[in-house]
XYZ file of C-alpha atoms in Angstrom:
668
model
C 62.924 27.590 -47.497
C 59.683 25.697 -47.878
C 60.277 24.025 -44.512
C 60.854 27.399 -42.872
C 57.482 28.480 -44.214
C 55.841 25.404 -42.705
C 57.476 26.093 -39.345
C 56.087 29.642 -39.444
C 52.613 28.376 -40.271
C 52.760 25.850 -37.440
C 53.804 28.639 -35.032
C 56.584 26.494 -33.639
C 58.619 29.436 -32.377
C 56.177 30.261 -29.527
C 57.721 33.705 -29.354
C 55.791 36.774 -28.424
C 56.056 37.941 -32.017
C 56.750 36.058 -35.231
C 59.782 37.445 -37.068
C 59.912 37.507 -40.841
C 62.855 35.452 -42.196
C 65.618 37.272 -44.033
C 65.480 36.688 -47.799
C 68.663 34.820 -48.722
C 68.096 33.102 -52.017
C 64.945 32.117 -53.840
C 64.313 29.667 -56.592
C 61.926 32.061 -58.296
C 61.592 35.832 -58.334
C 58.041 35.757 -56.919
C 58.951 33.616 -53.884
C 59.784 36.674 -51.802
C 56.284 38.080 -52.247
C 54.692 34.712 -51.598
C 56.790 34.223 -48.461
C 55.643 37.626 -47.239
C 52.032 36.603 -47.712
C 52.665 33.350 -45.872
C 54.289 35.382 -43.112
C 51.122 37.528 -42.771
C 49.001 34.398 -42.410
C 51.427 32.937 -39.862
C 51.458 36.213 -37.947
C 47.651 36.285 -37.772
C 47.597 32.669 -36.605
C 50.202 33.461 -33.977
C 48.081 36.275 -32.492
C 45.013 34.072 -32.446
C 46.970 31.251 -30.831
C 48.289 33.532 -28.088
C 44.730 34.700 -27.346
C 43.396 31.163 -27.024
C 46.250 30.223 -24.721
C 45.614 33.277 -22.565
C 41.870 32.795 -22.240
C 41.501 29.018 -22.244
C 40.526 26.812 -19.315
C 44.056 26.275 -18.015
C 44.823 29.987 -18.203
C 41.586 30.875 -16.383
C 42.409 28.337 -13.682
C 45.919 29.745 -13.157
C 44.664 33.343 -13.150
C 42.025 32.518 -10.566
C 44.599 30.822 -8.363
C 46.970 33.764 -8.638
C 44.223 36.237 -7.728
C 44.089 37.969 -11.130
C 40.899 38.936 -12.917
C 39.687 35.951 -14.914
C 38.341 36.103 -18.463
C 35.239 34.223 -17.369
C 33.122 31.507 -18.903
C 32.349 33.434 -22.084
C 36.027 34.107 -22.746
C 36.801 30.429 -22.254
C 33.940 29.454 -24.577
C 35.295 31.859 -27.202
C 38.738 30.313 -26.849
C 37.355 26.790 -27.199
C 35.341 27.780 -30.249
C 38.380 29.332 -31.921
C 40.394 26.209 -31.130
C 37.753 24.057 -32.829
C 37.836 26.310 -35.887
C 41.635 26.132 -36.063
C 41.499 22.343 -36.294
C 40.708 22.603 -40.010
C 43.771 24.840 -40.429
C 45.958 22.266 -38.701
C 44.542 19.445 -40.807
C 45.378 21.438 -43.903
C 48.980 21.892 -42.761
C 49.281 18.150 -42.113
C 48.039 17.474 -45.615
C 50.563 19.918 -47.110
C 53.413 18.352 -45.117
C 52.551 14.897 -46.372
C 52.492 16.084 -49.973
C 55.807 17.928 -49.645
C 57.531 14.952 -48.049
C 56.363 12.782 -50.933
C 57.457 15.255 -53.610
C 60.450 17.564 -53.186
C 59.596 19.632 -56.276
C 56.756 21.638 -54.669
C 57.339 25.368 -54.230
C 56.146 28.082 -51.851
C 53.280 28.857 -54.206
C 51.983 25.356 -53.637
C 51.990 25.873 -49.844
C 50.366 29.289 -50.199
C 47.618 27.882 -52.400
C 46.485 25.677 -49.496
C 46.593 28.259 -46.684
C 45.406 31.298 -48.646
C 41.741 30.507 -47.902
C 42.351 31.057 -44.168
C 43.395 34.691 -44.592
C 39.812 36.048 -44.425
C 38.983 33.909 -41.384
C 42.096 34.977 -39.498
C 41.417 38.639 -40.240
C 37.886 38.306 -38.870
C 39.084 36.485 -35.743
C 41.807 39.069 -35.095
C 39.258 41.833 -35.543
C 37.081 40.213 -32.877
C 40.064 39.764 -30.554
C 41.229 43.360 -30.976
C 37.715 44.672 -30.309
C 37.471 42.607 -27.120
C 40.822 43.900 -25.868
C 40.246 47.528 -26.792
C 36.704 47.750 -25.371
C 37.425 45.321 -22.534
C 34.349 43.282 -23.386
C 33.184 40.395 -21.248
C 30.240 38.059 -20.832
C 27.205 38.755 -22.994
C 29.089 41.589 -24.695
C 31.338 38.967 -26.329
C 28.210 37.073 -27.380
C 26.819 40.193 -29.066
C 30.103 40.923 -30.851
C 30.427 37.414 -32.290
C 26.771 37.401 -33.360
C 27.343 40.595 -35.355
C 30.118 38.863 -37.333
C 28.043 35.859 -38.394
C 26.730 37.482 -41.556
C 29.574 37.222 -44.044
C 29.860 36.713 -47.784
C 32.633 34.170 -47.232
C 31.025 30.787 -46.547
C 34.084 29.578 -44.673
C 34.049 32.616 -42.363
C 30.297 32.324 -41.865
C 30.540 28.661 -40.931
C 33.470 29.227 -38.563
C 31.937 32.224 -36.767
C 28.656 30.319 -36.426
C 30.540 27.464 -34.753
C 32.219 29.896 -32.356
C 28.890 31.579 -31.597
C 27.389 28.175 -30.812
C 30.071 27.516 -28.198
C 29.455 30.885 -26.512
C 25.697 30.562 -26.877
C 25.799 27.273 -24.953
C 27.036 29.161 -21.881
C 24.328 31.801 -22.339
C 21.509 29.250 -22.738
C 22.695 27.290 -19.681
C 22.631 30.434 -17.536
C 19.280 31.443 -19.020
C 17.794 28.007 -18.360
C 18.824 27.842 -14.708
C 17.518 31.381 -14.137
C 14.152 30.886 -15.826
C 13.296 27.435 -14.485
C 14.923 27.469 -11.053
C 15.561 31.109 -10.206
C 19.236 30.256 -9.778
C 21.760 32.774 -11.109
C 24.971 30.855 -11.805
C 27.230 33.709 -12.779
C 30.483 33.619 -10.778
C 32.190 36.196 -13.003
C 29.211 38.618 -13.356
C 28.890 38.098 -17.107
C 25.105 37.634 -17.399
C 22.826 40.617 -18.040
C 21.031 39.899 -14.753
C 22.995 40.479 -11.579
C 22.414 40.288 -7.854
C 22.057 43.744 -6.369
C 24.073 44.812 -3.367
C 22.183 47.995 -2.522
C 19.903 48.223 0.472
C 16.187 47.941 -0.105
C 13.758 50.778 0.666
C 12.802 50.812 4.327
C 9.299 50.702 5.721
C 9.403 54.418 6.453
C 8.507 54.968 2.823
C 4.878 54.503 3.786
C 5.076 57.178 6.414
C 6.000 59.966 4.036
C 3.764 61.650 1.485
C 4.589 60.965 -2.129
C 6.936 63.217 -4.025
C 7.384 64.018 -7.684
C 10.526 62.201 -8.733
C 9.355 60.389 -11.853
C 8.303 63.216 -14.113
C 9.484 61.397 -17.220
C 7.229 58.371 -16.684
C 3.526 58.047 -16.893
C 1.659 57.323 -13.693
C 0.281 54.019 -14.977
C 3.713 52.661 -15.911
C 5.170 53.878 -12.622
C 2.519 52.077 -10.600
C 2.664 48.960 -12.773
C 6.422 48.582 -12.881
C 6.899 48.213 -9.158
C 10.000 46.054 -8.690
C 9.997 42.625 -7.094
C 12.175 42.898 -4.011
C 14.230 39.761 -4.670
C 17.623 41.411 -4.970
C 18.108 41.075 -8.741
C 18.286 43.666 -11.483
C 19.241 44.168 -15.145
C 22.620 45.396 -16.325
C 21.751 47.185 -19.593
C 25.366 47.090 -20.791
C 25.324 43.293 -20.788
C 22.082 42.742 -22.728
C 22.835 41.135 -26.133
C 21.934 43.561 -28.903
C 19.495 41.107 -30.528
C 17.459 40.850 -27.290
C 15.159 43.879 -26.836
C 14.851 45.475 -23.422
C 11.221 44.352 -23.084
C 12.248 40.718 -23.542
C 15.080 41.128 -21.030
C 12.588 42.524 -18.518
C 10.333 39.514 -19.077
C 13.293 37.205 -18.404
C 14.029 39.119 -15.206
C 10.368 38.955 -14.160
C 10.159 35.170 -14.665
C 13.278 34.449 -12.648
C 12.242 36.836 -9.893
C 8.826 35.211 -9.691
C 10.392 31.759 -9.397
C 12.658 33.084 -6.643
C 9.661 34.734 -5.022
C 7.758 31.474 -4.703
C 10.710 30.069 -2.802
C 10.243 32.639 -0.057
C 7.473 33.756 2.245
C 8.360 37.128 3.799
C 5.441 36.917 6.264
C 7.116 33.974 8.018
C 10.194 35.933 8.936
C 8.874 39.492 9.163
C 8.140 38.994 12.829
C 11.736 37.943 13.466
C 13.434 40.736 11.492
C 15.460 43.028 13.679
C 15.106 46.781 13.641
C 18.809 47.267 13.031
C 18.856 45.481 9.672
C 15.855 46.594 7.638
C 17.556 46.709 4.260
C 16.088 43.432 3.060
C 14.103 40.802 4.868
C 15.937 37.549 5.378
C 13.495 35.321 3.617
C 12.870 31.724 4.555
C 13.143 29.170 1.785
C 10.466 26.615 1.088
C 11.067 23.177 -0.371
C 12.599 23.774 -3.819
C 11.294 20.589 -5.442
C 7.696 21.174 -4.368
C 7.978 24.813 -5.439
C 9.058 23.919 -8.993
C 6.410 21.234 -9.293
C 3.725 23.694 -8.240
C 4.813 26.421 -10.658
C 5.510 24.389 -13.779
C 2.802 21.758 -13.314
C 4.963 19.005 -14.873
C 6.021 21.307 -17.737
C 9.559 21.733 -16.462
C 10.987 19.028 -18.757
C 9.132 20.504 -21.748
C 10.444 24.001 -21.132
C 13.950 22.684 -20.487
C 13.941 20.834 -23.798
C 12.749 23.925 -25.698
C 15.481 26.041 -24.135
C 18.157 23.470 -24.930
C 17.027 23.473 -28.561
C 18.111 27.089 -28.756
C 21.720 25.897 -28.552
C 21.547 24.580 -32.113
C 22.334 27.186 -34.779
C 19.454 26.032 -36.977
C 16.845 26.669 -34.278
C 18.337 29.736 -32.604
C 16.397 32.778 -33.724
C 15.174 35.759 -31.736
C 11.582 34.889 -32.633
C 12.051 31.345 -31.279
C 13.645 32.693 -28.089
C 10.797 35.156 -27.645
C 8.234 32.394 -28.195
C 9.760 30.156 -25.515
C 10.020 33.067 -23.062
C 6.366 33.987 -23.644
C 5.257 30.393 -23.000
C 7.206 30.257 -19.749
C 5.908 33.672 -18.691
C 2.320 32.655 -19.428
C 2.704 29.608 -17.191
C 4.258 31.708 -14.417
C 1.656 34.466 -14.582
C -1.215 31.980 -14.561
C 0.179 30.342 -11.448
C 0.777 33.742 -9.888
C -2.814 34.726 -10.699
C -4.102 31.517 -9.109
C -2.132 32.159 -5.921
C -3.138 35.831 -5.729
C -6.830 35.461 -6.631
C -7.733 32.070 -5.222
C -5.411 31.581 -2.272
C -4.797 35.197 -1.243
C -8.392 36.222 -2.141
C -7.398 39.244 -4.178
C -10.956 40.278 -5.057
C -11.884 40.399 -1.393
C -8.731 42.380 -0.632
C -9.582 44.892 -3.365
C -13.000 45.391 -1.783
C -11.238 45.995 1.533
C -9.031 48.627 -0.093
C -12.176 50.339 -1.343
C -13.943 50.085 2.021
C -11.065 51.508 4.049
C -8.706 53.516 1.864
C -11.512 54.915 -0.292
C -13.970 55.316 2.609
C -16.443 52.752 1.323
C -17.525 52.075 4.928
C -18.792 55.583 5.529
C -20.460 54.801 8.856
C -17.152 53.549 10.272
C -15.256 56.705 9.385
C -18.058 58.987 10.519
C -17.770 57.423 13.944
C -13.991 57.627 13.761
C -14.154 61.332 12.905
C -16.411 61.952 15.849
C -13.810 60.401 18.152
C -10.580 61.726 16.611
C -11.361 65.084 14.946
C -10.046 67.167 17.878
C -6.859 65.107 17.999
C -6.213 65.378 14.246
C -6.669 69.145 14.325
C -3.562 69.443 16.480
C 0.060 68.592 15.867
C 0.979 64.941 16.406
C 2.453 63.800 19.684
C 4.299 60.696 20.783
C 1.040 58.996 21.768
C -0.995 60.007 18.716
C -0.554 56.681 16.936
C -1.656 54.696 19.973
C -4.655 56.955 20.591
C -5.683 56.819 16.945
C -5.633 53.013 16.815
C -7.570 52.825 20.074
C -10.210 55.161 18.661
C -10.329 53.041 15.504
C -11.147 49.951 17.551
C -13.857 51.849 19.432
C -15.356 53.073 16.145
C -15.343 49.539 14.732
C -17.061 48.293 17.866
C -19.693 51.036 17.573
C -20.630 49.933 14.039
C -20.437 46.218 14.965
C -17.166 45.482 13.152
C -15.019 44.687 16.175
C -15.198 40.923 15.617
C -14.295 41.171 11.924
C -10.879 39.841 10.965
C -10.684 42.431 8.214
C -10.482 45.322 10.668
C -7.367 43.819 12.235
C -5.525 44.143 8.906
C -5.644 47.930 9.108
C -3.921 50.263 11.506
C -3.040 53.944 11.680
C 0.229 55.772 12.079
C 0.662 59.430 12.959
C 4.383 60.147 12.525
C 5.725 62.305 15.310
C 8.044 65.112 14.257
C 9.764 66.931 17.055
C 9.100 70.674 16.648
C 12.106 72.879 16.064
C 11.720 75.426 18.838
C 15.200 76.908 18.498
C 14.735 80.125 16.550
C 17.588 82.180 15.250
C 18.051 85.763 16.235
C 16.622 87.127 12.999
C 13.676 84.720 12.770
C 10.251 85.363 14.171
C 7.346 83.218 15.141
C 5.480 84.323 12.041
C 8.117 82.696 9.853
C 6.555 79.314 10.530
C 9.922 77.671 11.089
C 8.717 75.860 14.213
C 5.293 74.836 12.988
C 4.411 71.154 12.673
C 1.806 69.723 10.324
C -1.458 68.542 11.832
C -2.788 64.997 11.794
C -4.907 65.458 8.658
C -1.859 65.905 6.441
C 0.326 63.213 8.039
C -2.069 60.391 8.882
C -1.077 57.019 7.397
C -3.375 54.023 7.011
C -1.369 50.795 7.030
C -2.529 47.543 5.508
C -1.320 44.063 6.449
C -2.080 42.175 3.236
C -1.601 38.527 2.435
C 1.430 37.132 0.635
C 2.119 37.488 -2.320
C -0.090 40.572 -2.735
C 2.950 42.764 -2.120
C 3.524 42.384 -5.873
C 0.336 44.381 -6.374
C 0.344 46.640 -3.304
C 3.896 47.898 -3.506
C 5.038 50.769 -1.235
C 4.525 53.311 -4.008
C 0.980 52.025 -4.586
C 0.109 52.204 -0.887
C 1.534 55.730 -0.756
C -0.868 56.672 -3.558
C -3.771 55.089 -1.704
C -2.830 57.128 1.344
C -2.862 60.326 -0.714
C -6.398 59.480 -1.778
C -7.362 58.492 1.762
C -6.189 61.803 3.230
C -8.160 63.796 0.661
C -11.377 61.814 1.140
C -11.082 61.914 4.926
C -10.572 65.662 4.885
C -13.614 66.204 2.651
C -15.698 63.838 4.776
C -14.772 65.714 7.918
C -15.586 69.095 6.378
C -18.904 67.854 5.031
C -19.819 66.418 8.439
C -18.946 69.681 10.200
C -21.055 71.728 7.796
C -24.047 69.441 8.253
C -23.628 69.653 12.024
C -24.060 73.441 11.797
C -27.457 73.084 10.119
C -29.171 72.695 13.438
C -27.521 75.927 14.607
C -28.525 78.064 11.644
C -31.913 76.613 10.704
C -33.721 78.928 13.160
C -31.389 81.856 12.555
C -32.780 85.140 11.261
C -29.424 86.120 9.784
C -30.076 85.464 6.116
C -26.546 86.182 4.906
C -25.096 83.647 7.368
C -27.561 80.921 6.311
C -26.974 81.667 2.646
C -23.197 81.327 2.991
C -23.661 78.111 4.942
C -25.894 76.693 2.239
C -23.382 77.618 -0.457
C -20.538 75.858 1.349
C -22.682 72.810 2.098
C -23.849 72.634 -1.514
C -20.243 72.749 -2.712
C -18.996 70.032 -0.318
C -21.981 67.733 -0.991
C -21.442 67.867 -4.729
C -17.698 67.444 -4.397
C -18.232 64.400 -2.167
C -20.800 62.937 -4.571
C -18.518 63.547 -7.541
C -15.625 61.681 -5.898
C -17.669 58.767 -4.583
C -20.051 58.234 -7.504
C -18.399 59.610 -10.635
C -14.828 58.689 -9.752
C -14.566 55.808 -7.286
C -17.631 53.686 -8.048
C -17.277 54.011 -11.815
C -13.596 53.114 -11.924
C -13.918 50.362 -9.337
C -16.636 48.658 -11.376
C -14.291 48.784 -14.380
C -11.513 47.258 -12.299
C -13.734 44.385 -11.145
C -14.825 43.758 -14.713
C -11.205 43.582 -15.870
C -10.232 41.292 -12.976
C -13.047 38.859 -13.715
C -12.149 38.661 -17.403
C -8.486 37.696 -17.115
C -6.394 34.945 -15.603
C -3.081 36.680 -16.295
C -1.447 38.370 -13.322
C 0.342 40.935 -15.506
C -2.951 42.065 -17.049
C -4.491 42.151 -13.589
C -1.633 44.284 -12.324
C -2.000 46.659 -15.266
C -5.757 46.960 -14.669
C -5.151 47.858 -11.024
C -2.466 50.402 -11.955
C -4.857 51.956 -14.470
C -7.615 52.094 -11.849
C -5.387 53.828 -9.319
C -4.014 56.252 -11.907
C -7.543 57.118 -13.045
C -8.889 57.887 -9.585
C -5.809 59.957 -8.744
C -6.081 61.935 -11.948
C -9.845 62.426 -11.667
C -9.408 63.520 -8.054
C -6.867 66.129 -9.210
C -4.027 64.532 -7.242
C -1.799 64.468 -10.314
C -0.812 67.163 -12.756
C 0.349 66.970 -16.344
C 3.767 68.340 -17.147
C 3.643 71.701 -18.852
C 6.749 71.033 -20.955
C 5.580 67.851 -22.616
C 1.965 66.841 -22.458
C 2.797 63.405 -23.857
C 5.052 62.533 -20.980
C 2.092 61.518 -18.865
C 0.892 62.370 -15.405
C 3.490 63.174 -12.821
C 3.192 62.247 -9.195
C 2.985 65.791 -7.876
C -0.283 66.874 -6.267
C 1.097 70.019 -4.613
C 1.539 71.828 -7.929
C -1.895 70.879 -9.274
C -3.846 74.181 -9.342
C -7.203 72.402 -9.041
C -6.062 70.489 -5.980
C -4.715 73.669 -4.405
C -8.034 75.396 -5.075
C -9.985 72.556 -3.448
C -7.712 72.648 -0.405
C -8.322 76.392 -0.072
C -12.056 75.765 -0.176
C -11.673 73.131 2.565
C -9.733 75.582 4.696
C -12.454 78.169 4.153
C -15.119 75.701 5.291
C -13.090 74.699 8.340
C -12.601 78.330 9.280
C -16.320 78.966 8.891
C -17.197 75.973 11.066
C -14.746 77.029 13.775
C -16.760 80.178 14.524
C -19.229 79.125 17.200
C -21.329 82.280 17.241
C -21.085 85.934 16.313
C -21.308 88.704 18.744
C -24.318 90.938 18.862
C -22.318 93.579 17.036
C -23.957 93.646 13.596
C -21.007 95.405 12.020
C -18.586 92.652 13.059
C -21.033 90.038 11.831
C -21.337 91.644 8.424
C -17.575 92.064 8.231
C -16.892 88.338 8.756
C -19.667 87.219 6.439
C -18.584 89.600 3.709
C -14.976 88.364 3.998
C -15.971 84.674 3.755
C -18.330 85.364 0.853
C -15.732 87.309 -1.093
C -13.159 84.569 -0.633
C -15.696 81.887 -1.618
C -16.616 83.776 -4.802
C -12.937 84.288 -5.569
C -12.155 80.565 -5.238
C -15.176 79.552 -7.316
C -14.143 82.022 -9.986
C -10.662 80.500 -10.005
C -12.184 77.075 -10.579
C -14.066 78.421 -13.584
C -10.945 80.042 -14.964
C -8.950 76.847 -14.446
C -11.494 75.048 -16.582
C -10.695 77.317 -19.493
C -6.912 77.011 -19.086
C -6.836 73.251 -18.407
C -9.604 71.970 -20.654
C -7.074 70.707 -23.240
C -5.309 68.603 -20.578
C -6.516 65.315 -19.082
C -7.608 66.854 -15.794
C -9.672 69.450 -17.679
C -12.218 66.786 -18.628
C -12.816 65.816 -15.002
C -12.834 69.413 -13.864
C -15.544 70.156 -16.421
C -17.579 67.231 -15.119
C -17.345 68.540 -11.565
C -18.184 72.110 -12.506
C -21.139 71.035 -14.631
C -22.505 69.351 -11.515
C -21.922 72.497 -9.480
C -23.197 74.964 -12.097
C -25.968 72.934 -13.685
C -28.439 75.876 -13.447
C -25.808 78.630 -13.959
C -26.455 79.928 -10.442
C -22.916 79.408 -9.137
C -21.308 81.210 -12.066
C -23.739 84.053 -11.512
C -22.814 84.263 -7.833
C -19.135 84.342 -8.810
C -19.931 87.255 -11.130
C -18.563 85.556 -14.251
C -19.313 86.966 -17.684
C -20.381 83.521 -18.975
C -21.474 80.219 -17.513
C -19.592 76.926 -17.533
C -21.806 75.656 -20.332
C -20.798 78.537 -22.561
C -17.110 78.053 -21.665
C -17.214 74.422 -22.763
C -18.488 75.320 -26.206
C -15.221 76.921 -27.251
């Protein structure tokens, strides 16, 4: 009977299930119970042995050849680790066999006394195996599961699980090392938490459409800062090991993407990309050896050694992993900063963004408005883009900028939308179903920046700059038109007309000064100060995102969510009541400027003037009321600053027939 017990423990039957032997005769009364316990140990070993045979290297090779789904590298590593742990069990059985052969008087209790210590280990291993099968875990999910089982009060179980975790962790560290240092994702079975995306990238038409509010749950700064690197890789949250926080996983993704990025130069192949395949540019690789040498600056061997140290159980800790990742990221970001600031001349490019997108070159855009205002007042045509760019070159030549290489980086686009002239039987012309937006609301300023500044000027960022550009251009045009009417009304004897003109001009001048001085110049000086103080590209990117978010918010192009004020600024300017009020004021000014002259009929003259004045007072009163309702929100602070400039002597609030001035409103 003792030899039958040894055969069970050795799992010599190789059957799908170990059968318990029938109790025939026992030397002692307790042998039946002891044999049952030995059977439970043998049964647990049998299940573990079947798992290792089904997930080992030879099994994975046969499954791959037969076309079945393979268990992958992590499953094989788990199988190899379990096999190493079972070696001590086999050595124990050899020892027991030798003792039994030398002494025939040993009983089943003697055999059980040697194998009893493996019961806790086998239970833990079977628990891991059952969890993997039930949840269908793979890759880094297996790594997380084994890591959770390391902490155990049984020293033998702790030591065994730690050895198994080390085998699986070796696969993880090897994949992590090749990704971080070389940007190479060696993951044939899709087991790593970073995977190669198969979706198409966003097309260039993103720049031709105004921004929409689709990220209400994110703050504007984080949305602008977390612009993805278009390298075709992303994070699979289900595969992230539980001991690695999401922020650290994002840093790992960023490092690998940056290394991949330096192997490509999209500007070299952009000219050769076909119009039919615009999902992702086919990037042209540079020399890989020179790329790595440039990024790591002879630190590649040092980083590789630190990563390989993480394979040892004594050194592997989350804090040590985080420390190595931070060192590698610091090296990458410093190199990225050097390329962006020194080679791509980022500071000069930021000044260009201010001069063109934020109308820093006022004389250029004044000349451009003189040439293109009639065209932008109408709906766009098929030749609008060509005419606009031609006028831009003429304006640059008029202000002596035609020979500047910076002007060639910018171009205009006026998207043509074919009007829908087919009206249904029940629709009328007044429904507006066939109307097309004019050039002021659809104009796009494009920017051909240097590589790799697309990490900073992502499509979403350029769309935000275009929102700001359209607002500033519209205000500049309205202000110019109002000033052009001064010559017409300066000799006029119609006091009411001149007074209304002065009110509108006063409002536009102060609005323009508020945007240019209080908003743009102040925030741009802060941005330059932050850029000059850092040599970290991530901090530089955050400073630029903060700058853009600040000018958008202070220009009332964003609105805070009413449901949750802590959720941040959304990207919706249409629903901002202050922005809508300003646009109504601009429309009022444009309508006033479009009237060339009044007829001699005094009654008609008074009728028009009274209508414009009433609407002006109504809009100004709405601005005052918005201050009261929005003063607890972020935009309320900037609105108060603007209205204090407009109502510094309490004259405007008096004209709007308010019961109290802005100063009194701000006290409560």
